[in-house]
């Protein structure tokens, strides 16, 4: 699978001369050679494999529990198998056929599991290895499998079919017995018609020789296995869904399609002892209760000290419209109805004993719902649920985006955990989680990993993903800052999105400073600071930005409002601007179109902010001339500069979140100035562009921008109502108005209404079949009806400290902007000094004139120093902002750039740098400040890159890419040598495209289903250590002792009757089954499967056991061969003796 270089790179050579990439790389002439950088990564460092799968099993269909091993198994409609032990011990397996799992049966305490699939196959899974594998499979050819039953401590599996027959399978050899129970023999003359498929099989708890068979039509048969005939037949008018025994074997209970339960005495087949309708209305005059919905399953569990439990699902009356699915627990005279959030797939009662002929002593019920797993404590009053320790709530609200951070600061997880611990719900059972089997793996990885998921309801969840586990740390609700609409008439502004107006689209997070920034579907951006203190924010700081301008011939003051003014720091009234000039009040322009209105309304009441992430600033794009704002396509935050920047298909906006001011608000075309390669003009004929020497449109290299053009308004006064300040503000507003009109573009006329469901740019990717509608954002919100040039979106943003122009002699803070047309533009940042000056003086922003071009939309940018090491963006270390500081500390608070991982000193850093730019089609490494292309690699011609990340691995760095054609590729840096190219997963839906991400140390993840995260690694080292890191499902546990029969029962034969099943079902007595009935398929999980198992005790035991089995088999073969040889030798000896006697007395000439 791996793509190796044709020849090895010699140690002394630069990695850039590798033959695999030589043809595609663009080298410089000898006179302008780049300094050689020794690269350490080779193709041997890479290997791709799946590690673990987290989350709730998607579309579950079956459930099983091993009461001795304490392991839970869940099967799904897609043929997946999920096994759960103690928290942190999880396993995922997949049936190759992908057919739905209809039933699961543990071989209790044997470390094995039988799965029955909808394609009529049975599989035996070996759980004694860390990655379970199939040992045997059996495919039924002529009959459909409907129900299976494996008695405790038996090797004979009963298999019921759609035709009503029962076959018996030896689970050791996975072969069919010749013993068959035919449906016509079972029912004989009790019914004139076919009884329907087998829906239940179980043996009498007290007599293994008696088998209870339930047919769908309502007939139940007690079959005597020895005499091969039916002892009793029980008939009822309604269809049967399930059957359960009382542990004494004298009674059983059936659940029916009309919502009734019938209890039968074994020896009284004429009619049921009792008929119960748990949810039926009891009518007067002794009439039969009204029919209810079917009771899909019933369980009958006994206790020593009290009444038995009857637990059932379904059976509600038909008039309970809109009522949620229920589990009913009947205990003595009390009936508890437990409502569930989703429909019930299956449930199991967890009991103290695995023996069916003992008092069951139920202690919990595990309920498998369509989208959740619930465990109910039966021992406590009110039946509270257990707190679920598994990470099954990923899909609580649909996931809309993911970010993955490996090797985070070590104090982050404890900090997030401490604020998240306060969010936990109360009222759970006080007992320990009872599913606690298996053992944890040995975590070789010690670095912290965090996954952040953004959701459709506006929530953001932080997960601890260290050492292949997953645990929720903290949940942030971003919708708290907005007013909730009470009814449909009350929400005219949110109508650009059908539903989920708060859905998260992009997450930008700085782990070192803990600054968090999110962009939402309603064109809103929220900046958060982390704090351990609770605060009450009187007024939420807010800015409104107008990113789509409309120029009218008659300029009305109402037609174009400026962005709101900044909040004075420490001011008594932090309302962004006086209410009378608030943009939201101007809800329609002069021609009646909605204008200057944001999509969401920010709360105007005080907001209590708990410890954790607290709102620093809300920024919203507003409607312009009846056009809704376009969704945000890129976002970046930098804590060192105090800036946040975001862009969409109209342009780019930069905000100083410390001064709460808009610094930059430009259309994409205006970023180019006079250097626009497309020579685009505004499309409105009403007004032509006014070229101006000082205008931003004509900035080229070396042009000095007048300071007031990009200055942030500053707030020096404590009150925003100061008359002097107001005068200054008005002057500033007038300046902004006139200049913004000059540079505005005219696209409002022919821009279609914002598309409600956005996919990948249709003009760039016509071949992509989007099946999944659960994601509404894309990198570029291109709409087919609008041509490419006018829809150039901002697709990548990166703050850094580097060379902005060719003439620069030292690096300086700047912003690199990438667009969907493959252009990279550089904006220079002039930051004031730190401390108080940072809050008083303006940040000056000016386009530098630097333009670089690549093929395809820009996805990712990063910077390397002169030694080829990654230069991380500058950051300000986290500190608690809600605590007053000492004066000395204030002096210390100056921005600093973190120490680079590079060994180079600060003097050397100014020598040169490399910009790494990855687009949908190619990657380039640009040498700075010369801006020469040092290396180039065409990543794909026929497809496009969905995700590209520059990541650290094995003390080096590389570029990792995931293509829409399913290939995962890595390239060395800076030479862009191909190191890995593996076909992994074709893009089948938008979910994968939206959530795939790479991170450091060879880790990656994506959302494999709406409820599950799949993690994978592309690191050879992690693949090798994975076996140790995985937990063990099977642990050697002694089987509990069988229940004591007691003196009298032993004397009078009242105890459990055993049965020699081997004698009954073995080949000697029942003969061989028909070969055409089922086909045996040996599985891959024999000795080869165990070779990959853990080197621990269990792995060794399993290996030894299988090796012994194989050895025994070989010895048996050898014995047979020896016997054959011996008989052959004896025969030869006999013949030889006869010949010798025949010719004994003859002379040689007589022959």
PDB file of C-alpha atoms in Angstrom, residues 729-844:
ATOM      1  CA  UNK A 729     -16.341  60.270  16.583  1.00  0.00           C
ATOM      2  CA  UNK A 730     -18.560  62.114  14.125  1.00  0.00           C
ATOM      3  CA  UNK A 731     -15.535  63.331  12.181  1.00  0.00           C
ATOM      4  CA  UNK A 732     -14.202  59.793  12.090  1.00  0.00           C
ATOM      5  CA  UNK A 733     -17.565  58.440  10.930  1.00  0.00           C
ATOM      6  CA  UNK A 734     -17.660  60.940   8.076  1.00  0.00           C
ATOM      7  CA  UNK A 735     -14.148  59.879   7.008  1.00  0.00           C
ATOM      8  CA  UNK A 736     -15.064  56.211   7.115  1.00  0.00           C
ATOM      9  CA  UNK A 737     -18.249  56.873   5.126  1.00  0.00           C
ATOM     10  CA  UNK A 738     -16.621  58.751   2.290  1.00  0.00           C
ATOM     11  CA  UNK A 739     -13.666  56.410   1.977  1.00  0.00           C
ATOM     12  CA  UNK A 740     -15.682  53.229   2.256  1.00  0.00           C
ATOM     13  CA  UNK A 741     -17.991  54.456  -0.514  1.00  0.00           C
ATOM     14  CA  UNK A 742     -15.013  55.013  -2.779  1.00  0.00           C
ATOM     15  CA  UNK A 743     -13.745  51.478  -2.300  1.00  0.00           C
ATOM     16  CA  UNK A 744     -17.060  49.597  -2.159  1.00  0.00           C
ATOM     17  CA  UNK A 745     -17.985  47.085  -4.818  1.00  0.00           C
ATOM     18  CA  UNK A 746     -21.321  46.779  -6.513  1.00  0.00           C
ATOM     19  CA  UNK A 747     -22.427  43.185  -6.309  1.00  0.00           C
ATOM     20  CA  UNK A 748     -25.739  43.510  -4.506  1.00  0.00           C
ATOM     21  CA  UNK A 749     -27.744  43.690  -7.754  1.00  0.00           C
ATOM     22  CA  UNK A 750     -27.148  40.140  -8.885  1.00  0.00           C
ATOM     23  CA  UNK A 751     -26.205  38.195  -5.798  1.00  0.00           C
ATOM     24  CA  UNK A 752     -28.794  35.535  -5.152  1.00  0.00           C
ATOM     25  CA  UNK A 753     -30.255  35.090  -1.711  1.00  0.00           C
ATOM     26  CA  UNK A 754     -27.855  33.318   0.568  1.00  0.00           C
ATOM     27  CA  UNK A 755     -27.980  29.624  -0.176  1.00  0.00           C
ATOM     28  CA  UNK A 756     -29.556  27.775   2.700  1.00  0.00           C
ATOM     29  CA  UNK A 757     -27.580  24.594   2.309  1.00  0.00           C
ATOM     30  CA  UNK A 758     -24.031  25.084   1.098  1.00  0.00           C
ATOM     31  CA  UNK A 759     -21.764  22.419  -0.285  1.00  0.00           C
ATOM     32  CA  UNK A 760     -18.230  22.429  -1.585  1.00  0.00           C
ATOM     33  CA  UNK A 761     -17.779  25.021  -4.352  1.00  0.00           C
ATOM     34  CA  UNK A 762     -19.882  23.619  -7.174  1.00  0.00           C
ATOM     35  CA  UNK A 763     -17.909  25.382  -9.851  1.00  0.00           C
ATOM     36  CA  UNK A 764     -14.679  23.795  -8.673  1.00  0.00           C
ATOM     37  CA  UNK A 765     -15.978  20.329  -7.889  1.00  0.00           C
ATOM     38  CA  UNK A 766     -18.813  19.249 -10.149  1.00  0.00           C
ATOM     39  CA  UNK A 767     -18.132  15.558  -9.572  1.00  0.00           C
ATOM     40  CA  UNK A 768     -18.851  15.465  -5.860  1.00  0.00           C
ATOM     41  CA  UNK A 769     -22.038  13.702  -4.879  1.00  0.00           C
ATOM     42  CA  UNK A 770     -23.186  15.253  -1.633  1.00  0.00           C
ATOM     43  CA  UNK A 771     -25.383  12.796   0.231  1.00  0.00           C
ATOM     44  CA  UNK A 772     -25.159  14.148   3.765  1.00  0.00           C
ATOM     45  CA  UNK A 773     -27.111  17.294   4.521  1.00  0.00           C
ATOM     46  CA  UNK A 774     -26.126  17.531   8.167  1.00  0.00           C
ATOM     47  CA  UNK A 775     -23.467  20.128   7.375  1.00  0.00           C
ATOM     48  CA  UNK A 776     -24.290  23.492   5.997  1.00  0.00           C
ATOM     49  CA  UNK A 777     -20.890  25.178   5.735  1.00  0.00           C
ATOM     50  CA  UNK A 778     -18.156  24.856   3.183  1.00  0.00           C
ATOM     51  CA  UNK A 779     -14.778  26.427   2.678  1.00  0.00           C
ATOM     52  CA  UNK A 780     -16.213  28.660  -0.013  1.00  0.00           C
ATOM     53  CA  UNK A 781     -19.831  29.611  -0.178  1.00  0.00           C
ATOM     54  CA  UNK A 782     -19.833  29.786  -3.958  1.00  0.00           C
ATOM     55  CA  UNK A 783     -23.197  29.702  -5.646  1.00  0.00           C
ATOM     56  CA  UNK A 784     -23.479  28.335  -9.154  1.00  0.00           C
ATOM     57  CA  UNK A 785     -25.402  31.288 -10.528  1.00  0.00           C
ATOM     58  CA  UNK A 786     -22.623  33.731  -9.710  1.00  0.00           C
ATOM     59  CA  UNK A 787     -19.425  33.739 -11.679  1.00  0.00           C
ATOM     60  CA  UNK A 788     -16.110  32.875 -10.062  1.00  0.00           C
ATOM     61  CA  UNK A 789     -14.494  36.272 -10.225  1.00  0.00           C
ATOM     62  CA  UNK A 790     -17.101  38.117  -8.218  1.00  0.00           C
ATOM     63  CA  UNK A 791     -17.285  35.295  -5.662  1.00  0.00           C
ATOM     64  CA  UNK A 792     -13.651  35.028  -4.670  1.00  0.00           C
ATOM     65  CA  UNK A 793     -13.868  34.021  -1.005  1.00  0.00           C
ATOM     66  CA  UNK A 794     -11.307  34.277   1.763  1.00  0.00           C
ATOM     67  CA  UNK A 795     -10.373  30.637   2.421  1.00  0.00           C
ATOM     68  CA  UNK A 796      -7.292  30.807   4.714  1.00  0.00           C
ATOM     69  CA  UNK A 797      -5.913  33.278   7.268  1.00  0.00           C
ATOM     70  CA  UNK A 798      -2.636  33.111   9.197  1.00  0.00           C
ATOM     71  CA  UNK A 799      -1.113  35.603  11.655  1.00  0.00           C
ATOM     72  CA  UNK A 800       2.674  35.447  11.791  1.00  0.00           C
ATOM     73  CA  UNK A 801       5.874  37.384  12.275  1.00  0.00           C
ATOM     74  CA  UNK A 802       7.692  37.283   8.964  1.00  0.00           C
ATOM     75  CA  UNK A 803       8.876  39.315   5.976  1.00  0.00           C
ATOM     76  CA  UNK A 804       5.970  41.166   4.374  1.00  0.00           C
ATOM     77  CA  UNK A 805       7.831  42.563   1.357  1.00  0.00           C
ATOM     78  CA  UNK A 806      10.879  41.616  -0.712  1.00  0.00           C
ATOM     79  CA  UNK A 807      12.766  44.651   0.598  1.00  0.00           C
ATOM     80  CA  UNK A 808      12.237  43.842   4.300  1.00  0.00           C
ATOM     81  CA  UNK A 809      15.373  43.225   6.321  1.00  0.00           C
ATOM     82  CA  UNK A 810      13.632  41.900   9.445  1.00  0.00           C
ATOM     83  CA  UNK A 811      10.400  40.061  10.190  1.00  0.00           C
ATOM     84  CA  UNK A 812       7.383  41.989  11.457  1.00  0.00           C
ATOM     85  CA  UNK A 813       3.808  41.087  12.465  1.00  0.00           C
ATOM     86  CA  UNK A 814       1.527  40.505   9.504  1.00  0.00           C
ATOM     87  CA  UNK A 815      -1.520  38.608   8.285  1.00  0.00           C
ATOM     88  CA  UNK A 816      -1.373  36.250   5.307  1.00  0.00           C
ATOM     89  CA  UNK A 817      -4.662  35.903   3.447  1.00  0.00           C
ATOM     90  CA  UNK A 818      -5.488  33.038   1.054  1.00  0.00           C
ATOM     91  CA  UNK A 819      -8.415  33.072  -1.366  1.00  0.00           C
ATOM     92  CA  UNK A 820     -10.435  30.472  -3.259  1.00  0.00           C
ATOM     93  CA  UNK A 821      -8.805  31.595  -6.539  1.00  0.00           C
ATOM     94  CA  UNK A 822      -5.369  30.564  -5.268  1.00  0.00           C
ATOM     95  CA  UNK A 823      -4.073  34.031  -4.374  1.00  0.00           C
ATOM     96  CA  UNK A 824      -2.058  34.793  -1.228  1.00  0.00           C
ATOM     97  CA  UNK A 825      -2.032  38.431  -0.107  1.00  0.00           C
ATOM     98  CA  UNK A 826      -0.060  39.911   2.785  1.00  0.00           C
ATOM     99  CA  UNK A 827      -1.347  42.597   5.162  1.00  0.00           C
ATOM    100  CA  UNK A 828       1.190  44.399   7.372  1.00  0.00           C
ATOM    101  CA  UNK A 829       0.296  45.091  11.015  1.00  0.00           C
ATOM    102  CA  UNK A 830       1.751  48.014  12.946  1.00  0.00           C
ATOM    103  CA  UNK A 831       1.094  47.278  16.616  1.00  0.00           C
ATOM    104  CA  UNK A 832       1.467  49.799  19.443  1.00  0.00           C
ATOM    105  CA  UNK A 833       3.675  48.915  22.449  1.00  0.00           C
ATOM    106  CA  UNK A 834       2.272  46.569  25.083  1.00  0.00           C
ATOM    107  CA  UNK A 835       0.641  47.427  28.393  1.00  0.00           C
ATOM    108  CA  UNK A 836      -1.668  50.463  28.621  1.00  0.00           C
ATOM    109  CA  UNK A 837      -0.383  51.881  25.344  1.00  0.00           C
ATOM    110  CA  UNK A 838      -1.890  48.875  23.539  1.00  0.00           C
ATOM    111  CA  UNK A 839      -5.349  49.976  24.692  1.00  0.00           C
ATOM    112  CA  UNK A 840      -4.882  53.646  23.835  1.00  0.00           C
ATOM    113  CA  UNK A 841      -2.952  53.752  20.564  1.00  0.00           C
ATOM    114  CA  UNK A 842      -4.368  52.494  17.273  1.00  0.00           C
ATOM    115  CA  UNK A 843      -3.303  49.369  15.405  1.00  0.00           C
ATOM    116  CA  UNK A 844      -2.385  50.369  11.855  1.00  0.00           C
TER     117      UNK A 844
END
